[in-house]
mmCIF file of C-alpha atoms and ligand atoms in Angstrom:
data_model
loop_
_atom_site.group_PDB
_atom_site.id
_atom_site.type_symbol
_atom_site.label_atom_id
_atom_site.label_comp_id
_atom_site.label_asym_id
_atom_site.label_seq_id
_atom_site.Cartn_x
_atom_site.Cartn_y
_atom_site.Cartn_z
ATOM 1 C CA MET A 1 7.340 21.800 13.346
ATOM 2 C CA GLU A 2 8.980 18.727 11.942
ATOM 3 C CA ALA A 3 8.468 14.986 12.228
ATOM 4 C CA ILE A 4 9.799 11.905 10.506
ATOM 5 C CA ALA A 5 7.827 8.671 10.260
ATOM 6 C CA LYS A 6 8.467 5.237 8.835
ATOM 7 C CA ALA A 7 5.762 2.941 7.463
ATOM 8 C CA HIS A 8 5.977 -0.464 5.822
ATOM 9 C CA THR A 9 4.144 -1.630 2.724
ATOM 10 C CA ASN A 10 1.481 -4.282 2.908
ATOM 11 C CA ILE A 11 0.419 -7.017 0.544
ATOM 12 C CA ALA A 12 -3.297 -7.625 0.236
ATOM 13 C CA LEU A 13 -4.369 -11.234 0.759
ATOM 14 C CA ILE A 14 -7.972 -10.240 0.067
ATOM 15 C CA LYS A 15 -7.898 -7.228 -2.244
ATOM 16 C CA TYR A 16 -9.424 -3.789 -1.910
ATOM 17 C CA TRP A 17 -10.753 -3.204 -5.414
ATOM 18 C CA GLY A 18 -13.242 -0.414 -6.065
ATOM 19 C CA LYS A 19 -14.520 2.649 -4.230
ATOM 20 C CA ARG A 20 -18.031 3.592 -3.225
ATOM 21 C CA ASP A 21 -16.856 7.153 -2.510
ATOM 22 C CA GLU A 22 -13.942 8.577 -4.508
ATOM 23 C CA THR A 23 -13.458 11.661 -2.331
ATOM 24 C CA LEU A 24 -13.430 9.919 1.052
ATOM 25 C CA PHE A 25 -11.700 6.779 -0.265
ATOM 26 C CA LEU A 26 -14.469 4.491 0.939
ATOM 27 C CA PRO A 27 -14.135 0.963 -0.426
ATOM 28 C CA MET A 28 -16.779 -1.275 -1.946
ATOM 29 C CA ASN A 29 -15.411 -4.237 0.002
ATOM 30 C CA SER A 30 -13.421 -5.059 3.116
ATOM 31 C CA SER A 31 -9.854 -6.325 2.683
ATOM 32 C CA LEU A 32 -7.054 -8.106 4.510
ATOM 33 C CA SER A 33 -3.288 -7.717 4.320
ATOM 34 C CA ILE A 34 0.109 -8.581 5.746
ATOM 35 C CA THR A 35 2.404 -5.665 6.545
ATOM 36 C CA LEU A 36 5.879 -6.518 5.226
ATOM 37 C CA ASP A 37 9.190 -6.044 7.030
ATOM 38 C CA ARG A 38 11.311 -5.626 3.889
ATOM 39 C CA PHE A 39 9.738 -2.640 2.093
ATOM 40 C CA TYR A 40 9.101 0.754 3.650
ATOM 41 C CA THR A 41 8.941 4.510 3.215
ATOM 42 C CA THR A 42 10.432 7.190 5.450
ATOM 43 C CA THR A 43 8.809 10.584 5.187
ATOM 44 C CA ALA A 44 9.938 13.828 6.803
ATOM 45 C CA VAL A 45 7.448 16.697 7.029
ATOM 46 C CA GLN A 46 8.325 20.220 8.034
ATOM 47 C CA PHE A 47 5.639 22.878 8.299
ATOM 48 C CA CYS A 48 6.932 26.423 8.105
ATOM 49 C CA SER A 49 5.071 29.745 8.092
ATOM 50 C CA CYS A 50 7.617 31.190 5.667
ATOM 51 C CA LEU A 51 6.690 28.794 2.834
ATOM 52 C CA ASN A 52 4.270 29.968 0.156
ATOM 53 C CA LYS A 53 3.444 26.521 -1.237
ATOM 54 C CA ASP A 54 3.823 22.832 -0.434
ATOM 55 C CA VAL A 55 6.920 21.152 -1.805
ATOM 56 C CA PHE A 56 7.099 17.384 -2.402
ATOM 57 C CA LEU A 57 10.422 15.684 -2.794
ATOM 58 C CA LEU A 58 10.117 11.994 -3.749
ATOM 59 C CA ASN A 59 13.206 9.813 -3.813
ATOM 60 C CA GLY A 60 15.469 12.846 -3.844
ATOM 61 C CA GLN A 61 13.770 14.714 -6.682
ATOM 62 C CA ILE A 62 11.098 17.406 -6.799
ATOM 63 C CA ALA A 63 7.971 15.472 -7.767
ATOM 64 C CA SER A 64 5.831 16.216 -10.835
ATOM 65 C CA GLU A 65 2.900 18.636 -10.630
ATOM 66 C CA ALA A 66 0.420 15.732 -10.693
ATOM 67 C CA GLU A 67 2.165 13.873 -7.858
ATOM 68 C CA THR A 68 2.504 17.063 -5.829
ATOM 69 C CA MET A 69 -1.222 17.799 -6.188
ATOM 70 C CA LYS A 70 -2.055 14.491 -4.438
ATOM 71 C CA ILE A 71 0.187 15.510 -1.522
ATOM 72 C CA VAL A 72 -1.294 19.034 -1.410
ATOM 73 C CA ALA A 73 -4.836 17.586 -1.243
ATOM 74 C CA PHE A 74 -3.768 15.285 1.558
ATOM 75 C CA LEU A 75 -2.031 18.067 3.514
ATOM 76 C CA ASP A 76 -5.116 20.270 3.062
ATOM 77 C CA HIS A 77 -7.092 17.560 4.836
ATOM 78 C CA VAL A 78 -4.559 17.435 7.710
ATOM 79 C CA ARG A 79 -4.488 21.263 7.921
ATOM 80 C CA ASN A 80 -8.289 21.276 8.072
ATOM 81 C CA ILE A 81 -8.447 18.810 10.948
ATOM 82 C CA ALA A 82 -5.650 20.609 12.828
ATOM 83 C CA GLY A 83 -7.062 24.075 12.132
ATOM 84 C CA LYS A 84 -3.642 25.304 11.004
ATOM 85 C CA ASN A 85 -2.681 26.765 7.686
ATOM 86 C CA MET A 86 1.045 26.531 7.122
ATOM 87 C CA TYR A 87 2.602 24.964 4.037
ATOM 88 C CA ALA A 88 5.080 22.100 4.285
ATOM 89 C CA ILE A 89 8.127 20.529 2.771
ATOM 90 C CA VAL A 90 7.567 16.789 2.403
ATOM 91 C CA ASN A 91 10.633 14.701 1.791
ATOM 92 C CA SER A 92 9.896 11.033 1.172
ATOM 93 C CA VAL A 93 12.124 8.117 0.300
ATOM 94 C CA ASN A 94 10.740 4.769 -0.827
ATOM 95 C CA LYS A 95 12.723 1.682 0.032
ATOM 96 C CA VAL A 96 10.393 -0.072 -2.400
ATOM 97 C CA PRO A 97 9.934 0.305 -6.183
ATOM 98 C CA THR A 98 7.521 3.194 -6.839
ATOM 99 C CA ALA A 99 4.206 2.515 -8.634
ATOM 100 C CA ALA A 100 5.207 -1.000 -9.701
ATOM 101 C CA GLY A 101 2.677 -3.066 -7.761
ATOM 102 C CA PHE A 102 4.807 -3.251 -4.602
ATOM 103 C CA ALA A 103 2.408 -0.932 -2.690
ATOM 104 C CA SER A 104 4.512 2.233 -2.495
ATOM 105 C CA SER A 105 1.280 4.215 -2.148
ATOM 106 C CA ALA A 106 0.419 2.294 1.023
ATOM 107 C CA SER A 107 3.708 2.887 2.825
ATOM 108 C CA GLY A 108 3.935 6.379 1.295
ATOM 109 C CA PHE A 109 0.633 7.700 2.605
ATOM 110 C CA ALA A 110 0.857 5.861 5.944
ATOM 111 C CA ALA A 111 4.246 7.493 6.573
ATOM 112 C CA LEU A 112 2.931 10.866 5.376
ATOM 113 C CA ALA A 113 -0.148 10.640 7.613
ATOM 114 C CA ALA A 114 1.975 9.840 10.654
ATOM 115 C CA ALA A 115 4.640 12.486 9.963
ATOM 116 C CA ALA A 116 2.249 15.271 8.896
ATOM 117 C CA THR A 117 -0.129 14.886 11.857
ATOM 118 C CA LYS A 118 2.772 14.834 14.307
ATOM 119 C CA ALA A 119 4.560 17.735 12.646
ATOM 120 C CA ILE A 120 1.433 19.881 12.751
ATOM 121 C CA GLY A 121 1.033 19.190 16.469
ATOM 122 C CA MET A 122 -1.823 16.659 16.536
ATOM 123 C CA ASP A 123 -1.873 13.833 19.041
ATOM 124 C CA THR A 124 -3.474 11.082 16.962
ATOM 125 C CA ASP A 125 -4.418 7.523 17.925
ATOM 126 C CA ASN A 126 -3.905 4.722 15.407
ATOM 127 C CA LYS A 127 -7.590 4.410 14.499
ATOM 128 C CA THR A 128 -7.753 8.099 13.548
ATOM 129 C CA LEU A 129 -4.413 7.826 11.768
ATOM 130 C CA SER A 130 -5.756 4.889 9.767
ATOM 131 C CA GLN A 131 -8.766 6.986 8.689
ATOM 132 C CA ILE A 132 -6.515 9.888 7.733
ATOM 133 C CA ALA A 133 -4.071 7.658 5.811
ATOM 134 C CA ARG A 134 -7.040 6.087 3.971
ATOM 135 C CA GLN A 135 -7.755 9.465 2.408
ATOM 136 C CA GLY A 136 -4.320 9.547 0.792
ATOM 137 C CA SER A 137 -4.518 6.019 -0.572
ATOM 138 C CA GLY A 138 -6.993 3.380 0.555
ATOM 139 C CA SER A 139 -4.481 0.598 1.162
ATOM 140 C CA ALA A 140 -2.391 2.984 3.326
ATOM 141 C CA CYS A 141 -4.925 2.663 6.148
ATOM 142 C CA ARG A 142 -3.732 -0.931 6.668
ATOM 143 C CA SER A 143 -0.030 0.041 6.877
ATOM 144 C CA ILE A 144 -0.575 1.866 10.169
ATOM 145 C CA TYR A 145 -0.492 -1.553 11.823
ATOM 146 C CA GLY A 146 1.930 -4.458 11.684
ATOM 147 C CA GLY A 147 1.187 -8.114 11.008
ATOM 148 C CA TYR A 148 -2.197 -9.275 9.694
ATOM 149 C CA VAL A 149 -4.575 -6.356 9.250
ATOM 150 C CA GLU A 150 -8.209 -6.040 8.204
ATOM 151 C CA TRP A 151 -9.731 -2.917 6.676
ATOM 152 C CA GLN A 152 -13.420 -2.928 7.480
ATOM 153 C CA LYS A 153 -15.239 -1.189 4.668
ATOM 154 C CA GLY A 154 -17.805 0.404 6.975
ATOM 155 C CA GLU A 155 -21.322 1.531 6.112
ATOM 156 C CA GLU A 156 -21.434 5.189 7.149
ATOM 157 C CA VAL A 157 -21.472 7.829 4.403
ATOM 158 C CA ASP A 158 -18.947 9.967 6.299
ATOM 159 C CA GLY A 159 -16.423 7.085 6.514
ATOM 160 C CA SER A 160 -16.338 7.139 10.309
ATOM 161 C CA ASP A 161 -16.502 3.322 10.486
ATOM 162 C CA SER A 162 -14.056 2.665 7.638
ATOM 163 C CA PHE A 163 -10.604 2.001 9.100
ATOM 164 C CA ALA A 164 -8.103 -0.801 9.565
ATOM 165 C CA LYS A 165 -7.401 -2.854 12.644
ATOM 166 C CA PRO A 166 -5.055 -5.705 13.388
ATOM 167 C CA ILE A 167 -6.540 -9.191 13.495
ATOM 168 C CA SER A 168 -6.523 -9.998 17.170
ATOM 169 C CA ASP A 169 -3.761 -12.182 18.637
ATOM 170 C CA LYS A 170 -2.670 -13.742 15.340
ATOM 171 C CA GLN A 171 0.238 -11.421 14.565
ATOM 172 C CA ASP A 172 2.796 -14.128 15.188
ATOM 173 C CA TRP A 173 2.072 -16.524 12.321
ATOM 174 C CA ASN A 174 5.390 -15.985 10.659
ATOM 175 C CA LEU A 175 4.665 -16.921 7.046
ATOM 176 C CA SER A 176 7.112 -15.942 4.321
ATOM 177 C CA VAL A 177 6.305 -13.680 1.386
ATOM 178 C CA LEU A 178 8.676 -13.804 -1.585
ATOM 179 C CA SER A 179 8.221 -10.712 -3.718
ATOM 180 C CA CYS A 180 9.331 -11.493 -7.277
ATOM 181 C CA LEU A 181 10.426 -8.535 -9.348
ATOM 182 C CA VAL A 182 9.735 -9.161 -13.027
ATOM 183 C CA ALA A 183 9.461 -5.488 -14.069
ATOM 184 C CA SER A 184 10.354 -2.330 -12.166
ATOM 185 C CA ASN A 185 8.971 0.257 -14.589
ATOM 186 C CA GLU A 186 5.977 2.317 -13.453
ATOM 187 C CA LYS A 187 2.682 0.769 -14.527
ATOM 188 C CA LYS A 188 0.534 2.372 -17.221
ATOM 189 C CA VAL A 189 -2.756 2.113 -15.340
ATOM 190 C CA LEU A 190 -2.375 3.193 -11.677
ATOM 191 C CA SER A 191 -4.483 1.260 -9.141
ATOM 192 C CA ARG A 192 -6.729 4.276 -8.635
ATOM 193 C CA GLU A 193 -7.600 4.618 -12.278
ATOM 194 C CA GLY A 194 -7.769 0.838 -12.787
ATOM 195 C CA MET A 195 -10.292 0.203 -10.034
ATOM 196 C CA LYS A 196 -12.434 3.175 -11.095
ATOM 197 C CA ARG A 197 -12.601 1.996 -14.687
ATOM 198 C CA THR A 198 -13.438 -1.508 -13.536
ATOM 199 C CA VAL A 199 -16.253 -0.417 -11.193
ATOM 200 C CA GLU A 200 -17.726 1.801 -13.905
ATOM 201 C CA THR A 201 -17.442 -0.494 -16.910
ATOM 202 C CA SER A 202 -16.638 -4.131 -16.160
ATOM 203 C CA PRO A 203 -19.561 -6.579 -16.210
ATOM 204 C CA PHE A 204 -17.346 -8.890 -14.146
ATOM 205 C CA TYR A 205 -17.272 -6.439 -11.236
ATOM 206 C CA LYS A 206 -20.574 -7.774 -9.923
ATOM 207 C CA GLY A 207 -19.016 -11.248 -9.639
ATOM 208 C CA TRP A 208 -16.222 -9.715 -7.584
ATOM 209 C CA LEU A 209 -18.621 -8.042 -5.177
ATOM 210 C CA ASP A 210 -20.797 -11.152 -4.900
ATOM 211 C CA THR A 211 -17.905 -13.259 -3.587
ATOM 212 C CA VAL A 212 -15.267 -11.066 -1.950
ATOM 213 C CA GLU A 213 -16.797 -10.861 1.528
ATOM 214 C CA LYS A 214 -17.064 -14.664 1.578
ATOM 215 C CA ASP A 215 -13.362 -14.861 0.614
ATOM 216 C CA LEU A 216 -12.547 -12.555 3.526
ATOM 217 C CA VAL A 217 -14.415 -14.734 6.020
ATOM 218 C CA GLN A 218 -12.557 -17.787 4.730
ATOM 219 C CA ALA A 219 -9.156 -16.057 4.912
ATOM 220 C CA LYS A 220 -9.808 -14.896 8.486
ATOM 221 C CA ARG A 221 -10.875 -18.389 9.471
ATOM 222 C CA ALA A 222 -7.744 -19.837 7.877
ATOM 223 C CA ILE A 223 -5.564 -17.389 9.835
ATOM 224 C CA ALA A 224 -7.402 -18.134 13.079
ATOM 225 C CA GLU A 225 -6.976 -21.876 12.526
ATOM 226 C CA ARG A 226 -3.531 -21.520 10.957
ATOM 227 C CA ASP A 227 -4.729 -23.524 8.016
ATOM 228 C CA PHE A 228 -2.226 -22.590 5.319
ATOM 229 C CA GLU A 229 -3.833 -24.582 2.526
ATOM 230 C CA MET A 230 -7.167 -22.873 3.153
ATOM 231 C CA LEU A 231 -5.491 -19.464 3.277
ATOM 232 C CA GLY A 232 -3.398 -19.991 0.134
ATOM 233 C CA THR A 233 -6.330 -21.331 -1.860
ATOM 234 C CA VAL A 234 -8.571 -18.364 -1.138
ATOM 235 C CA VAL A 235 -5.740 -15.816 -1.531
ATOM 236 C CA GLU A 236 -4.839 -17.107 -4.993
ATOM 237 C CA ALA A 237 -8.475 -17.309 -6.112
ATOM 238 C CA ASN A 238 -9.178 -13.796 -4.837
ATOM 239 C CA ALA A 239 -6.227 -12.313 -6.750
ATOM 240 C CA LEU A 240 -7.287 -14.076 -9.953
ATOM 241 C CA LYS A 241 -10.828 -12.733 -9.606
ATOM 242 C CA MET A 242 -9.601 -9.177 -9.083
ATOM 243 C CA HIS A 243 -7.464 -9.374 -12.218
ATOM 244 C CA ALA A 244 -10.326 -10.954 -14.180
ATOM 245 C CA THR A 245 -12.419 -7.817 -13.613
ATOM 246 C CA THR A 246 -9.860 -5.731 -15.529
ATOM 247 C CA LEU A 247 -10.299 -7.863 -18.660
ATOM 248 C CA GLY A 248 -13.971 -6.929 -18.800
ATOM 249 C CA ALA A 249 -13.350 -3.187 -18.404
ATOM 250 C CA ASN A 250 -13.814 -0.691 -21.201
ATOM 251 C CA PRO A 251 -11.170 -0.173 -22.468
ATOM 252 C CA PRO A 252 -9.837 -3.489 -21.159
ATOM 253 C CA PHE A 253 -6.475 -3.629 -19.471
ATOM 254 C CA MET A 254 -4.255 -6.153 -17.719
ATOM 255 C CA TYR A 255 -1.432 -5.831 -15.218
ATOM 256 C CA TRP A 256 0.209 -9.158 -16.105
ATOM 257 C CA GLN A 257 3.169 -9.652 -18.401
ATOM 258 C CA SER A 258 4.399 -12.972 -19.794
ATOM 259 C CA ALA A 259 6.840 -13.130 -16.881
ATOM 260 C CA THR A 260 3.923 -12.830 -14.453
ATOM 261 C CA LEU A 261 2.336 -15.919 -15.946
ATOM 262 C CA GLU A 262 5.637 -17.769 -15.859
ATOM 263 C CA VAL A 263 5.919 -17.216 -12.083
ATOM 264 C CA MET A 264 2.264 -18.144 -11.517
ATOM 265 C CA GLU A 265 2.691 -21.423 -13.415
ATOM 266 C CA HIS A 266 5.894 -22.162 -11.556
ATOM 267 C CA VAL A 267 4.173 -21.717 -8.187
ATOM 268 C CA GLN A 268 1.476 -24.145 -9.238
ATOM 269 C CA GLN A 269 4.193 -26.616 -10.282
ATOM 270 C CA LEU A 270 5.866 -26.213 -6.885
ATOM 271 C CA ARG A 271 2.616 -27.317 -5.280
ATOM 272 C CA THR A 272 2.405 -30.352 -7.540
ATOM 273 C CA SER A 273 5.924 -31.273 -6.430
ATOM 274 C CA GLY A 274 4.867 -31.094 -2.779
ATOM 275 C CA ILE A 275 6.012 -27.588 -1.747
ATOM 276 C CA GLU A 276 3.089 -25.562 -0.427
ATOM 277 C CA ALA A 277 3.264 -22.141 -2.062
ATOM 278 C CA TYR A 278 0.573 -19.758 -3.363
ATOM 279 C CA PHE A 279 0.727 -16.519 -5.337
ATOM 280 C CA THR A 280 -0.979 -13.177 -5.192
ATOM 281 C CA ILE A 281 -0.596 -10.131 -7.453
ATOM 282 C CA ASP A 282 -1.514 -6.504 -6.819
ATOM 283 C CA ALA A 283 -1.990 -3.867 -9.511
ATOM 284 C CA GLY A 284 1.229 -4.581 -11.395
ATOM 285 C CA PRO A 285 3.152 -7.406 -13.061
ATOM 286 C CA ASN A 286 5.133 -8.512 -10.013
ATOM 287 C CA VAL A 287 4.147 -11.662 -8.152
ATOM 288 C CA LYS A 288 4.221 -12.300 -4.411
ATOM 289 C CA VAL A 289 4.556 -15.906 -3.312
ATOM 290 C CA ILE A 290 3.424 -17.036 0.127
ATOM 291 C CA CYS A 291 4.842 -20.108 1.839
ATOM 292 C CA HIS A 292 5.751 -21.578 5.211
ATOM 293 C CA GLN A 293 9.016 -20.270 6.642
ATOM 294 C CA LYS A 294 10.490 -23.800 6.572
ATOM 295 C CA ASP A 295 10.092 -23.817 2.764
ATOM 296 C CA GLU A 296 11.266 -20.271 2.046
ATOM 297 C CA GLN A 297 14.815 -21.156 0.946
ATOM 298 C CA ALA A 298 13.617 -23.879 -1.421
ATOM 299 C CA VAL A 299 10.942 -21.603 -2.918
ATOM 300 C CA LEU A 300 13.423 -18.745 -3.222
ATOM 301 C CA GLU A 301 15.933 -20.926 -5.061
ATOM 302 C CA HIS A 302 13.257 -22.170 -7.465
ATOM 303 C CA LEU A 303 11.961 -18.684 -8.228
ATOM 304 C CA ALA A 304 15.428 -17.200 -8.620
ATOM 305 C CA THR A 305 16.227 -19.671 -11.422
ATOM 306 C CA LEU A 306 13.417 -18.344 -13.629
ATOM 307 C CA PRO A 307 14.930 -16.230 -16.443
ATOM 308 C CA SER A 308 12.158 -13.636 -16.202
ATOM 309 C CA VAL A 309 12.631 -13.034 -12.469
ATOM 310 C CA GLN A 310 15.029 -10.143 -11.916
ATOM 311 C CA ASN A 311 15.069 -10.346 -8.128
ATOM 312 C CA VAL A 312 13.356 -12.138 -5.271
ATOM 313 C CA TYR A 313 12.896 -10.210 -2.007
ATOM 314 C CA LEU A 314 12.286 -12.340 1.057
ATOM 315 C CA CYS A 315 9.737 -10.702 3.397
ATOM 316 C CA HIS A 316 8.002 -11.590 6.652
ATOM 317 C CA PRO A 317 5.250 -9.905 8.634
ATOM 318 C CA GLY A 318 6.535 -6.454 9.581
ATOM 319 C CA PRO A 319 5.770 -3.677 12.058
ATOM 320 C CA GLY A 320 3.320 -0.794 12.011
ATOM 321 C CA ILE A 321 4.288 2.863 11.859
ATOM 322 C CA SER A 322 7.128 4.290 13.906
ATOM 323 C CA TYR A 323 8.570 7.747 14.384
ATOM 324 C CA LEU A 324 12.230 8.557 13.863
ATOM 325 C CA PRO A 325 14.070 11.210 15.840
ATOM 326 C CA ASP A 326 14.051 14.568 14.042
ATOM 327 C CA THR A 327 17.836 14.378 13.976
ATOM 328 C CA ALA A 328 17.544 11.424 11.572
ATOM 329 C CA THR A 329 19.267 12.251 8.327
ATOM 330 C CA GLU A 330 18.351 9.301 6.144
ATOM 331 C CA ASN A 331 16.275 11.401 3.768
ATOM 332 C CA GLY A 332 18.888 14.160 3.605
ATOM 333 C CA SER A 333 16.044 16.388 4.822
ATOM 334 C CA LYS A 334 18.030 18.862 6.859
ATOM 335 C CA LEU A 335 20.238 19.771 3.932
ATOM 336 C CA PHE A 336 17.268 20.122 1.589
ATOM 337 C CA TYR A 337 15.323 22.337 4.021
ATOM 338 C CA LYS A 338 18.308 24.593 4.525
ATOM 339 C CA THR A 339 18.952 24.992 0.816
ATOM 340 C CA TYR A 340 15.256 25.391 -0.027
ATOM 341 C CA HIS A 341 14.678 27.949 2.727
ATOM 342 C CA GLN A 342 17.683 30.007 1.690
ATOM 343 C CA SER A 343 16.460 30.352 -1.869
ATOM 344 C CA ASN A 344 12.651 30.416 -1.408
ATOM 345 C CA CYS A 345 11.725 31.944 1.906
ATOM 346 C CA GLU A 346 12.586 35.622 1.498
ATOM 347 C CA ASN A 347 8.882 36.085 0.774
ATOM 348 C CA LYS A 348 7.360 35.353 4.188
ATOM 349 C CA THR A 349 3.829 34.641 2.955
ATOM 350 C CA SER A 350 1.714 32.275 5.059
ATOM 351 C CA HIS A 351 -1.028 29.998 3.699
ATOM 352 C CA THR A 352 -4.358 31.698 4.251
HETATM 353 P P1 ADP B 1 2.031 0.968 -5.978
HETATM 354 O O1 ADP B 1 1.831 -0.419 -6.419
HETATM 355 O O2 ADP B 1 3.474 1.329 -5.928
HETATM 356 O O3 ADP B 1 1.301 1.323 -4.718
HETATM 357 P P2 ADP B 1 0.021 2.689 -7.069
HETATM 358 O O4 ADP B 1 -0.371 2.957 -8.479
HETATM 359 O O5 ADP B 1 -0.989 2.065 -6.196
HETATM 360 O O6 ADP B 1 1.362 1.832 -7.111
HETATM 361 O O7 ADP B 1 0.498 4.011 -6.397
HETATM 362 C C1 ADP B 1 1.583 4.761 -6.891
HETATM 363 C C2 ADP B 1 1.379 6.180 -6.446
HETATM 364 O O8 ADP B 1 1.548 6.277 -5.025
HETATM 365 C C3 ADP B 1 2.409 7.130 -6.988
HETATM 366 O O9 ADP B 1 2.066 7.543 -8.280
HETATM 367 C C4 ADP B 1 2.340 8.250 -5.976
HETATM 368 O O10 ADP B 1 1.216 9.091 -6.251
HETATM 369 C C5 ADP B 1 2.043 7.546 -4.686
HETATM 370 N N1 ADP B 1 3.282 7.396 -3.892
HETATM 371 C C6 ADP B 1 4.276 6.527 -4.082
HETATM 372 N N2 ADP B 1 5.241 6.703 -3.158
HETATM 373 C C7 ADP B 1 4.842 7.707 -2.365
HETATM 374 C C8 ADP B 1 5.405 8.364 -1.218
HETATM 375 N N3 ADP B 1 6.565 7.979 -0.705
HETATM 376 N N4 ADP B 1 4.706 9.367 -0.652
HETATM 377 C C9 ADP B 1 3.507 9.745 -1.164
HETATM 378 N N5 ADP B 1 2.930 9.186 -2.242
HETATM 379 C C10 ADP B 1 3.582 8.170 -2.832
HETATM 380 C C1 DP6 B 2 -4.644 -3.974 -6.008
HETATM 381 O O1 DP6 B 2 -4.704 1.771 -2.278
HETATM 382 O O2 DP6 B 2 -3.215 2.067 -4.298
HETATM 383 O O3 DP6 B 2 -3.160 -3.138 -4.349
HETATM 384 O O4 DP6 B 2 -7.003 4.071 -2.800
HETATM 385 O O5 DP6 B 2 -6.871 4.733 -5.183
HETATM 386 O O6 DP6 B 2 -4.870 5.000 -3.734
HETATM 387 P P1 DP6 B 2 -6.119 4.209 -4.013
HETATM 388 O O7 DP6 B 2 -5.646 2.740 -4.413
HETATM 389 P P2 DP6 B 2 -4.573 1.781 -3.756
HETATM 390 O O8 DP6 B 2 -5.086 0.392 -4.345
HETATM 391 C C2 DP6 B 2 -4.602 -0.839 -3.932
HETATM 392 C C3 DP6 B 2 -5.165 -1.888 -4.827
HETATM 393 C C4 DP6 B 2 -4.520 -3.244 -4.669
HETATM 394 C C5 DP6 B 2 -5.244 -4.103 -3.641
HETATM 395 C C6 DP6 B 2 -4.987 -3.802 -2.187
HETATM 396 O O9 DP6 B 2 -3.920 -3.309 -1.815
HETATM 397 O O10 DP6 B 2 -5.888 -4.116 -1.385
#
């Protein structure tokens, strides 16, 4: 019972920031993203009745207890739905910096949802997969789909109307996203903890909630009308508002570094000089710059000259989830399974 899935990261244009239900990962607000072609995760899942616990291998190394517990909780959910009780080996490789504001949790849990459901024998449609992925990491529900994707927050207490769906017929607006790496170290305040603290303590959170749905309407209208100035303006303002809520939290925190500000200022200067470019920033110091494809080389060259920018990754709208043949070896899974089984599976205990 093995499956391998690939999922791409997404960058939020209108941010998901805050949960109304921590257990079901139900958001306070709806959000909108672009799935990116450049960054992705491949995850191989193998369920086996001879395992006596779940094993999580991330980027070639056995993950920490805390990281593994998140995977165990997620697999418990999948086992529950499937009515099966075997443990699994999960072998995941991020082709994206982990926990640095490049959305590794989105591609990570989308790939895990797709691989785990398939490996356990479920035949899942994308809407259900989006709801399952959501319960690993909220933003992962959007990475099930390619292109421009909306996550509707839903109203139901059981989360049955909280899932992502692609924005109809506008997948082909091929904007460019330049992801600027200014720091690759893992952030101190993970998104999960950051949004919780903000909801619970920041007086600015109310301002966020009062305006975010209006931002979403404007962003969707801009996409429908292909009005880049309207889109960029609301995207930049929405990111700034999200980050402003963190400054009012107790204790306060911020994801920006001086390099973050340098890139933001530079983008605003580009606009003054006539190049249409706008920034957005997720929960980390790295900045994503959005521009027309015709301007991408000019913007890239400008950004690459900044001393604080370590790398610029050129991205475009990317695809939704896909499955790889179980002969795929890119995660080195086969070798790991064989070695792990040889040394750990003499005790044929099943998960009861
Ligand atoms: P990021 O900006 O990278 O998404 P987050 O703080 O939102 O940062 O999420 C990072 C967390 O996502 C990690 O601590 C880990 O729990 C989870 N994660 C990252 N990569 C994977 C993966 N490939 N599979 C499962 N979980 C992952
Ligand atoms: C700032 O989806 O990583 O990137 O649901 O707790 O796992 P959890 O959080 P996560 O948060 C993403 C926050 C964001 C905005 C966004 O992607 O919409």
